Every structure is written in structure tokens, then in C-alpha cells.
Tab-separated table of N, CA and C and ligand atoms in Angstrom:
chain	number	residue	atom	x	y	z
D	1	MET	N	7.008	195.118	123.316
D	1	MET	CA	7.591	195.738	122.115
D	1	MET	C	9.056	195.333	121.969
D	2	LYS	N	9.779	195.492	123.060
D	2	LYS	CA	11.199	195.107	123.021
D	2	LYS	C	11.349	193.627	122.703
D	3	ILE	N	10.442	192.846	123.294
D	3	ILE	CA	10.518	191.399	123.066
D	3	ILE	C	10.268	191.084	121.598
D	4	ALA	N	9.285	191.797	120.987
D	4	ALA	CA	8.980	191.555	119.578
D	4	ALA	C	10.207	191.821	118.711
D	5	ILE	N	10.880	192.921	118.981
D	5	ILE	CA	12.077	193.249	118.193
D	5	ILE	C	13.151	192.183	118.388
D	6	PHE	N	13.269	191.748	119.629
D	6	PHE	CA	14.244	190.713	119.962
D	6	PHE	C	13.947	189.431	119.176
D	7	LEU	N	12.654	189.067	119.116
D	7	LEU	CA	12.275	187.844	118.398
D	7	LEU	C	12.556	187.969	116.902
D	8	VAL	N	12.284	189.144	116.358
D	8	VAL	CA	12.564	189.352	114.936
D	8	VAL	C	14.063	189.176	114.685
D	9	ALA	N	14.860	189.728	115.608
D	9	ALA	CA	16.309	189.617	115.462
D	9	ALA	C	16.733	188.152	115.491
D	10	ILE	N	16.155	187.381	116.382
D	10	ILE	CA	16.500	185.952	116.472
D	10	ILE	C	16.086	185.236	115.193
D	11	ALA	N	14.843	185.528	114.738
D	11	ALA	CA	14.347	184.859	113.539
D	11	ALA	C	15.248	185.174	112.347
D	12	THR	N	15.683	186.421	112.243
D	12	THR	CA	16.555	186.821	111.138
D	12	THR	C	17.873	186.062	111.208
D	13	THR	N	18.406	185.950	112.418
D	13	THR	CA	19.672	185.234	112.599
D	13	THR	C	19.532	183.784	112.175
D	14	ILE	N	18.421	183.168	112.597
D	14	ILE	CA	18.209	181.760	112.247
D	14	ILE	C	18.069	181.617	110.735
D	15	TYR	N	17.328	182.541	110.135
D	15	TYR	CA	17.116	182.461	108.688
D	15	TYR	C	18.444	182.539	107.947
D	16	VAL	N	19.277	183.499	108.333
D	16	VAL	CA	20.571	183.670	107.659
D	16	VAL	C	21.430	182.423	107.842
D	17	ALA	N	21.416	181.895	109.077
D	17	ALA	CA	22.238	180.728	109.363
D	17	ALA	C	21.754	179.507	108.588
D	18	ALA	N	20.432	179.458	108.319
D	18	ALA	CA	19.865	178.277	107.670
D	18	ALA	C	20.019	178.327	106.155
D	19	THR	N	20.364	179.475	105.603
D	19	THR	CA	20.552	179.572	104.157
D	19	THR	C	21.794	178.784	103.777
D	20	PRO	N	21.629	177.783	102.931
D	20	PRO	CA	22.785	176.907	102.663
D	20	PRO	C	23.974	177.653	102.062
D	21	ALA	N	25.134	177.267	102.509
D	21	ALA	CA	26.358	177.904	102.023
D	21	ALA	C	26.597	177.569	100.561
D	22	THR	N	25.916	176.528	100.067
D	22	THR	CA	26.131	176.104	98.694
D	22	THR	C	25.278	176.917	97.716
D	23	ALA	N	24.421	177.795	98.239
D	23	ALA	CA	23.604	178.619	97.347
D	23	ALA	C	24.532	179.386	96.412
D	24	ILE	N	24.218	179.344	95.137
D	24	ILE	CA	25.101	179.974	94.150
D	24	ILE	C	24.674	181.418	93.941
D	25	PRO	N	25.537	182.353	94.268
D	25	PRO	CA	25.191	183.756	94.044
D	25	PRO	C	25.132	184.065	92.554
D	26	GLY	N	24.596	185.213	92.196
D	26	GLY	CA	24.458	185.563	90.795
D	26	GLY	C	25.783	185.706	90.096
D	27	GLY	N	25.740	186.031	88.835
D	27	GLY	CA	26.978	186.289	88.123
D	27	GLY	C	27.484	185.144	87.281
D	28	TRP	N	26.678	184.083	87.111
D	28	TRP	CA	27.099	183.000	86.228
D	28	TRP	C	26.813	183.414	84.792
D	29	SER	N	27.765	183.179	83.917
D	29	SER	CA	27.517	183.462	82.511
D	29	SER	C	27.904	182.248	81.689
D	30	LYS	N	27.193	182.082	80.593
D	30	LYS	CA	27.443	180.951	79.703
D	30	LYS	C	28.837	181.100	79.098
D	31	ILE	N	29.559	180.002	78.999
D	31	ILE	CA	30.867	180.046	78.352
D	31	ILE	C	30.621	180.118	76.851
D	32	LYS	N	31.045	181.211	76.237
D	32	LYS	CA	30.686	181.449	74.832
D	32	LYS	C	31.472	180.547	73.900
D	33	ASN	N	32.767	180.459	74.145
D	33	ASN	CA	33.586	179.651	73.234
D	33	ASN	C	34.012	178.365	73.931
D	34	ILE	N	33.198	177.353	73.739
D	34	ILE	CA	33.428	176.099	74.447
D	34	ILE	C	34.638	175.344	73.879
D	35	THR	N	35.074	175.714	72.673
D	35	THR	CA	36.241	175.040	72.095
D	35	THR	C	37.562	175.642	72.576
D	36	ASP	N	37.489	176.690	73.383
D	36	ASP	CA	38.686	177.277	73.978
D	36	ASP	C	39.537	176.169	74.624
D	37	PRO	N	40.803	176.055	74.203
D	37	PRO	CA	41.643	174.954	74.720
D	37	PRO	C	41.723	174.939	76.251
D	38	HIS	N	41.664	176.096	76.878
D	38	HIS	CA	41.750	176.122	78.337
D	38	HIS	C	40.519	175.469	78.973
D	39	ILE	N	39.347	175.710	78.386
D	39	ILE	CA	38.112	175.111	78.890
D	39	ILE	C	38.162	173.594	78.709
D	40	GLN	N	38.623	173.163	77.541
D	40	GLN	CA	38.725	171.726	77.276
D	40	GLN	C	39.718	171.076	78.232
D	41	GLU	N	40.810	171.796	78.507
D	41	GLU	CA	41.812	171.263	79.428
D	41	GLU	C	41.240	171.125	80.845
D	42	LEU	N	40.416	172.106	81.241
D	42	LEU	CA	39.796	172.033	82.565
D	42	LEU	C	38.880	170.805	82.659
D	43	GLY	N	38.171	170.528	81.576
D	43	GLY	CA	37.283	169.364	81.555
D	43	GLY	C	38.070	168.072	81.665
D	44	GLU	N	39.170	168.015	80.937
D	44	GLU	CA	40.019	166.828	80.973
D	44	GLU	C	40.603	166.642	82.372
D	45	TRP	N	41.011	167.750	82.959
D	45	TRP	CA	41.561	167.710	84.308
D	45	TRP	C	40.519	167.200	85.312
D	46	ALA	N	39.273	167.696	85.157
D	46	ALA	CA	38.193	167.290	86.079
D	46	ALA	C	37.957	165.783	86.000
D	47	VAL	N	37.993	165.232	84.778
D	47	VAL	CA	37.789	163.792	84.611
D	47	VAL	C	38.958	163.028	85.252
D	48	MET	N	40.177	163.533	85.074
D	48	MET	CA	41.353	162.891	85.679
D	48	MET	C	41.259	162.887	87.200
D	49	GLU	N	40.868	164.043	87.749
D	49	GLU	CA	40.721	164.140	89.204
D	49	GLU	C	39.654	163.175	89.697
D	50	HIS	N	38.551	163.118	88.944
D	50	HIS	CA	37.463	162.214	89.327
D	50	HIS	C	37.946	160.769	89.314
D	51	ASN	N	38.751	160.427	88.311
D	51	ASN	CA	39.223	159.046	88.190
D	51	ASN	C	40.108	158.621	89.361
D	52	LYS	N	40.718	159.603	90.039
D	52	LYS	CA	41.553	159.264	91.191
D	52	LYS	C	40.716	158.702	92.332
D	53	VAL	N	39.456	159.137	92.415
D	53	VAL	CA	38.608	158.680	93.518
D	53	VAL	C	37.459	157.784	93.048
D	54	GLY	N	37.017	157.996	91.811
D	54	GLY	CA	35.924	157.186	91.292
D	54	GLY	C	36.493	155.871	90.767
D	55	ASN	N	35.661	154.855	90.628
D	55	ASN	CA	36.184	153.585	90.122
D	55	ASN	C	35.654	153.302	88.722
D	56	ASP	N	35.166	154.339	88.042
D	56	ASP	CA	34.581	154.109	86.722
D	56	ASP	C	35.550	154.397	85.575
D	57	ASN	N	36.744	154.913	85.907
D	57	ASN	CA	37.804	155.083	84.906
D	57	ASN	C	37.316	155.700	83.594
D	58	LEU	N	36.803	156.901	83.679
D	58	LEU	CA	36.231	157.572	82.515
D	58	LEU	C	37.315	158.087	81.580
D	59	LYS	N	36.961	158.145	80.308
D	59	LYS	CA	37.865	158.675	79.306
D	59	LYS	C	37.272	159.991	78.796
D	60	PHE	N	37.993	161.063	79.003
D	60	PHE	CA	37.510	162.382	78.596
D	60	PHE	C	37.328	162.452	77.080
D	61	GLN	N	36.221	163.016	76.636
D	61	GLN	CA	36.017	163.256	75.206
D	61	GLN	C	36.060	164.758	74.929
D	62	LYS	N	35.086	165.472	75.471
D	62	LYS	CA	35.102	166.923	75.291
D	62	LYS	C	34.147	167.617	76.261
D	63	VAL	N	34.399	168.885	76.480
D	63	VAL	CA	33.457	169.706	77.224
D	63	VAL	C	32.416	170.157	76.220
D	64	VAL	N	31.138	169.928	76.509
D	64	VAL	CA	30.106	170.284	75.540
D	64	VAL	C	29.464	171.638	75.804
D	65	SER	N	29.392	172.034	77.064
D	65	SER	CA	28.877	173.363	77.386
D	65	SER	C	29.219	173.684	78.826
D	66	GLY	N	28.984	174.913	79.218
D	66	GLY	CA	29.299	175.257	80.597
D	66	GLY	C	28.993	176.696	80.928
D	67	LYS	N	29.152	176.977	82.213
D	67	LYS	CA	28.945	178.332	82.725
D	67	LYS	C	30.151	178.701	83.559
D	68	GLN	N	30.384	179.983	83.701
D	68	GLN	CA	31.480	180.405	84.558
D	68	GLN	C	31.060	181.584	85.407
D	69	GLN	N	31.717	181.737	86.520
D	69	GLN	CA	31.412	182.806	87.470
D	69	GLN	C	32.734	183.340	88.006
D	70	ILE	N	32.927	184.637	87.831
D	70	ILE	CA	34.147	185.244	88.343
D	70	ILE	C	33.994	185.442	89.846
D	71	VAL	N	34.874	184.820	90.598
D	71	VAL	CA	34.902	185.027	92.048
D	71	VAL	C	36.325	185.460	92.367
D	72	ASN	N	36.916	184.933	93.414
D	72	ASN	CA	38.338	185.139	93.648
D	72	ASN	C	39.030	184.046	92.850
D	73	GLY	N	39.047	184.220	91.529
D	73	GLY	CA	39.350	183.140	90.605
D	73	GLY	C	38.100	182.946	89.762
D	74	VAL	N	37.950	181.769	89.177
D	74	VAL	CA	36.761	181.515	88.358
D	74	VAL	C	36.159	180.174	88.741
D	75	ASN	N	34.857	180.170	89.018
D	75	ASN	CA	34.115	178.929	89.208
D	75	ASN	C	33.620	178.459	87.849
D	76	TYR	N	33.743	177.177	87.603
D	76	TYR	CA	33.248	176.615	86.346
D	76	TYR	C	32.236	175.530	86.640
D	77	TYR	N	31.241	175.479	85.788
D	77	TYR	CA	30.198	174.464	85.847
D	77	TYR	C	30.187	173.874	84.441
D	78	LEU	N	30.739	172.684	84.293
D	78	LEU	CA	30.960	172.150	82.951
D	78	LEU	C	30.157	170.875	82.703
D	79	PHE	N	29.616	170.760	81.510
D	79	PHE	CA	29.011	169.508	81.067
D	79	PHE	C	30.032	168.819	80.184
D	80	ILE	N	30.381	167.605	80.561
D	80	ILE	CA	31.492	166.914	79.907
D	80	ILE	C	31.011	165.601	79.306
D	81	ASP	N	31.400	165.391	78.072
D	81	ASP	CA	31.142	164.104	77.432
D	81	ASP	C	32.339	163.210	77.732
D	82	ALA	N	32.076	162.063	78.334
D	82	ALA	CA	33.154	161.129	78.644
D	82	ALA	C	32.702	159.722	78.301
D	83	MET	N	33.681	158.860	78.060
D	83	MET	CA	33.368	157.501	77.661
D	83	MET	C	33.624	156.567	78.830
D	84	GLN	N	32.688	155.681	79.039
D	84	GLN	CA	32.839	154.682	80.082
D	84	GLN	C	33.645	153.521	79.559
D	85	LEU	N	34.097	152.671	80.496
D	85	LEU	CA	34.959	151.548	80.128
D	85	LEU	C	34.399	150.711	78.992
D	86	GLU	N	33.106	150.453	79.039
D	86	GLU	CA	32.521	149.558	78.026
D	86	GLU	C	32.243	150.290	76.721
D	87	GLY	N	32.598	151.586	76.656
D	87	GLY	CA	32.524	152.300	75.393
D	87	GLY	C	31.325	153.191	75.201
D	88	SER	N	30.424	153.220	76.179
D	88	SER	CA	29.267	154.095	75.999
D	88	SER	C	29.585	155.491	76.521
D	89	HIS	N	28.953	156.469	75.913
D	89	HIS	CA	29.194	157.849	76.301
D	89	HIS	C	28.212	158.288	77.376
D	90	GLY	N	28.655	159.176	78.214
D	90	GLY	CA	27.761	159.774	79.196
D	90	GLY	C	28.089	161.239	79.315
D	91	THR	N	27.113	162.013	79.740
D	91	THR	CA	27.363	163.426	80.005
D	91	THR	C	27.484	163.613	81.505
D	92	TYR	N	28.584	164.197	81.912
D	92	TYR	CA	28.862	164.379	83.324
D	92	TYR	C	28.917	165.860	83.627
D	93	ARG	N	28.677	166.174	84.876
D	93	ARG	CA	28.624	167.562	85.302
D	93	ARG	C	29.731	167.784	86.323
D	94	ALA	N	30.620	168.700	86.043
D	94	ALA	CA	31.715	168.987	86.977
D	94	ALA	C	31.632	170.431	87.442
D	95	VAL	N	31.872	170.635	88.721
D	95	VAL	CA	31.971	171.986	89.258
D	95	VAL	C	33.390	172.138	89.792
D	96	LEU	N	34.079	173.158	89.342
D	96	LEU	CA	35.439	173.342	89.806
D	96	LEU	C	35.774	174.815	89.955
D	97	LEU	N	36.796	175.042	90.726
D	97	LEU	CA	37.281	176.405	90.962
D	97	LEU	C	38.732	176.462	90.512
D	98	GLU	N	39.046	177.510	89.773
D	98	GLU	CA	40.439	177.739	89.396
D	98	GLU	C	40.807	179.141	89.872
D	99	GLU	N	41.722	179.196	90.819
D	99	GLU	CA	42.063	180.510	91.378
D	99	GLU	C	42.952	181.307	90.435
D	100	ASP	N	43.868	180.623	89.777
D	100	ASP	CA	44.806	181.308	88.894
D	100	ASP	C	44.937	180.480	87.615
D	101	SER	N	44.455	181.044	86.493
D	101	SER	CA	44.401	180.252	85.259
D	101	SER	C	45.785	179.873	84.747
D	102	SER	N	46.843	180.524	85.263
D	102	SER	CA	48.186	180.165	84.795
D	102	SER	C	48.850	179.151	85.721
D	103	ASN	N	48.119	178.729	86.762
D	103	ASN	CA	48.710	177.781	87.707
D	103	ASN	C	47.760	176.618	88.003
D	104	PRO	N	47.965	175.470	87.329
D	104	PRO	CA	47.060	174.327	87.505
D	104	PRO	C	46.967	173.848	88.958
D	105	ASN	N	47.942	174.186	89.782
D	105	ASN	CA	47.886	173.766	91.185
D	105	ASN	C	46.804	174.484	91.974
D	106	THR	N	46.235	175.528	91.397
D	106	THR	CA	45.198	176.270	92.118
D	106	THR	C	43.793	175.775	91.752
D	107	ARG	N	43.722	174.651	91.036
D	107	ARG	CA	42.410	174.108	90.668
D	107	ARG	C	41.860	173.231	91.784
D	108	LYS	N	40.564	173.315	91.974
D	108	LYS	CA	39.898	172.438	92.940
D	108	LYS	C	38.651	171.870	92.296
D	109	LEU	N	38.532	170.543	92.326
D	109	LEU	CA	37.314	169.921	91.829
D	109	LEU	C	36.304	169.922	92.969
D	110	ILE	N	35.196	170.595	92.778
D	110	ILE	CA	34.219	170.738	93.853
D	110	ILE	C	33.205	169.600	93.805
D	111	SER	N	32.711	169.292	92.622
D	111	SER	CA	31.826	168.134	92.538
D	111	SER	C	31.880	167.548	91.136
D	112	PHE	N	31.547	166.279	91.058
D	112	PHE	CA	31.538	165.594	89.775
D	112	PHE	C	30.392	164.615	89.826
D	113	ASN	N	29.446	164.830	88.965
D	113	ASN	CA	28.270	163.965	88.952
D	113	ASN	C	28.531	162.820	87.992
D	114	SER	N	28.597	161.616	88.541
D	114	SER	CA	28.994	160.492	87.697
D	114	SER	C	27.802	159.734	87.137
D	115	LYS	N	26.622	160.332	87.220
D	115	LYS	CA	25.472	159.703	86.578
D	115	LYS	C	25.108	160.511	85.338
D	116	ASN	N	24.491	159.873	84.401
D	116	ASN	CA	24.029	160.612	83.229
D	116	ASN	C	23.129	161.756	83.662
D	117	TRP	N	23.307	162.857	83.035
D	117	TRP	CA	22.648	164.074	83.481
D	117	TRP	C	21.868	164.632	82.304
D	118	VAL	N	20.605	164.871	82.507
D	118	VAL	CA	19.800	165.442	81.434
D	118	VAL	C	20.049	166.944	81.385
D	119	MET	N	20.367	167.444	80.208
D	119	MET	CA	20.650	168.867	80.084
D	119	MET	C	19.374	169.619	79.740
D	120	HIS	N	19.131	170.667	80.481
D	120	HIS	CA	17.954	171.490	80.235
D	120	HIS	C	18.411	172.892	79.868
D	121	GLY	N	18.249	173.244	78.638
D	121	GLY	CA	18.475	174.633	78.251
D	121	GLY	C	19.914	175.073	78.126
D	122	TYR	N	20.818	174.133	77.914
D	122	TYR	CA	22.206	174.550	77.713
D	122	TYR	C	22.628	174.282	76.280
A	201	NAG	C1	37.177	179.689	69.971
A	201	NAG	O1	38.461	179.342	70.424
A	201	NAG	C2	39.248	178.661	69.467
A	201	NAG	C3	40.533	178.266	70.121
A	201	NAG	O2	41.144	179.317	70.812
A	201	NAG	C4	39.465	179.564	68.268
A	201	NAG	O3	40.218	178.891	67.294
A	201	NAG	C5	38.118	179.973	67.682
A	201	NAG	O4	38.320	180.891	66.654
A	201	NAG	C6	37.246	180.583	68.762
A	201	NAG	N1	35.915	180.802	68.230
A	201	NAG	C7	35.236	181.922	68.422
A	201	NAG	C8	33.876	181.975	67.841
A	201	NAG	O5	35.713	182.885	69.039
């Protein structure tokens, strides 16, 4: 009996440890006003940050849609229209965190998908 409880405890520990840290907790909401200058600025910033490490030199066009999640700051999940060097447009997906909306130094680009991304339901 004691052993069974012990095993359950171990299994629970392993399960918790195996749950990826990248799992997104609830609380994401659609950004209602996508033309908000702050949202557009975040998209432009994400493309600039990406260009520092990527070699595709994208030109920001606009944020087309996105979601946000209030954490200790705000997590953003943005779909961005950007132009490639040869002039074709692509939709890119950026994930970023902004701890303080009045301080651009608190922004962190978490991921930037540089391949065309099919949008489902946004
Ligand atoms: C969205 O934001 C822009 C810029 O702040 C503003 O001009 C516009 O009225 C807003 N639209 C809605 C539907 O709130």
C-alpha cells in the first residue's frame, strides 16, 4: 500500500516535470483594435529585432491580427504582414513579451516564424 502511494507520487512528479514549460496557460484574448498604434509599433519592433539575427531583411507592413495575454506585463502573439527583399509579401508570426508598455527596453522577442504561416480562424 505504501509502495503504491509512493509510485503514484513519483508518477505525478514525472508528469509535472514533463509538461513543457512552453505550454500556454489560459487567458489569451483577441486584440480587438488591431490598428492601435502601440500594437503596430510592437509589430514593427518585432520585425526590426528579427532582422538583427535573420538574413532575410524584412520590411514591416502591418500587424494584421493578434492575441494578447496579461501576465507580469503582456504577452503578444502577432500576425505580421511583411515584405521580402524581392517584393513579395509574407505573413509572419511573432511572439513577444512587453513588461512595461511605456518602456521599450522591457520588450523581449520570444519567437519569430520566418516562413509563410497559414492563418486559421483569426
Ligand atoms: C482603434 O484605434 C485607433 C487608433 O488609436 C482609433 O483611431 C480607432 O478609433 C480605434 N477603433 C476602434 C474601433 O476602437
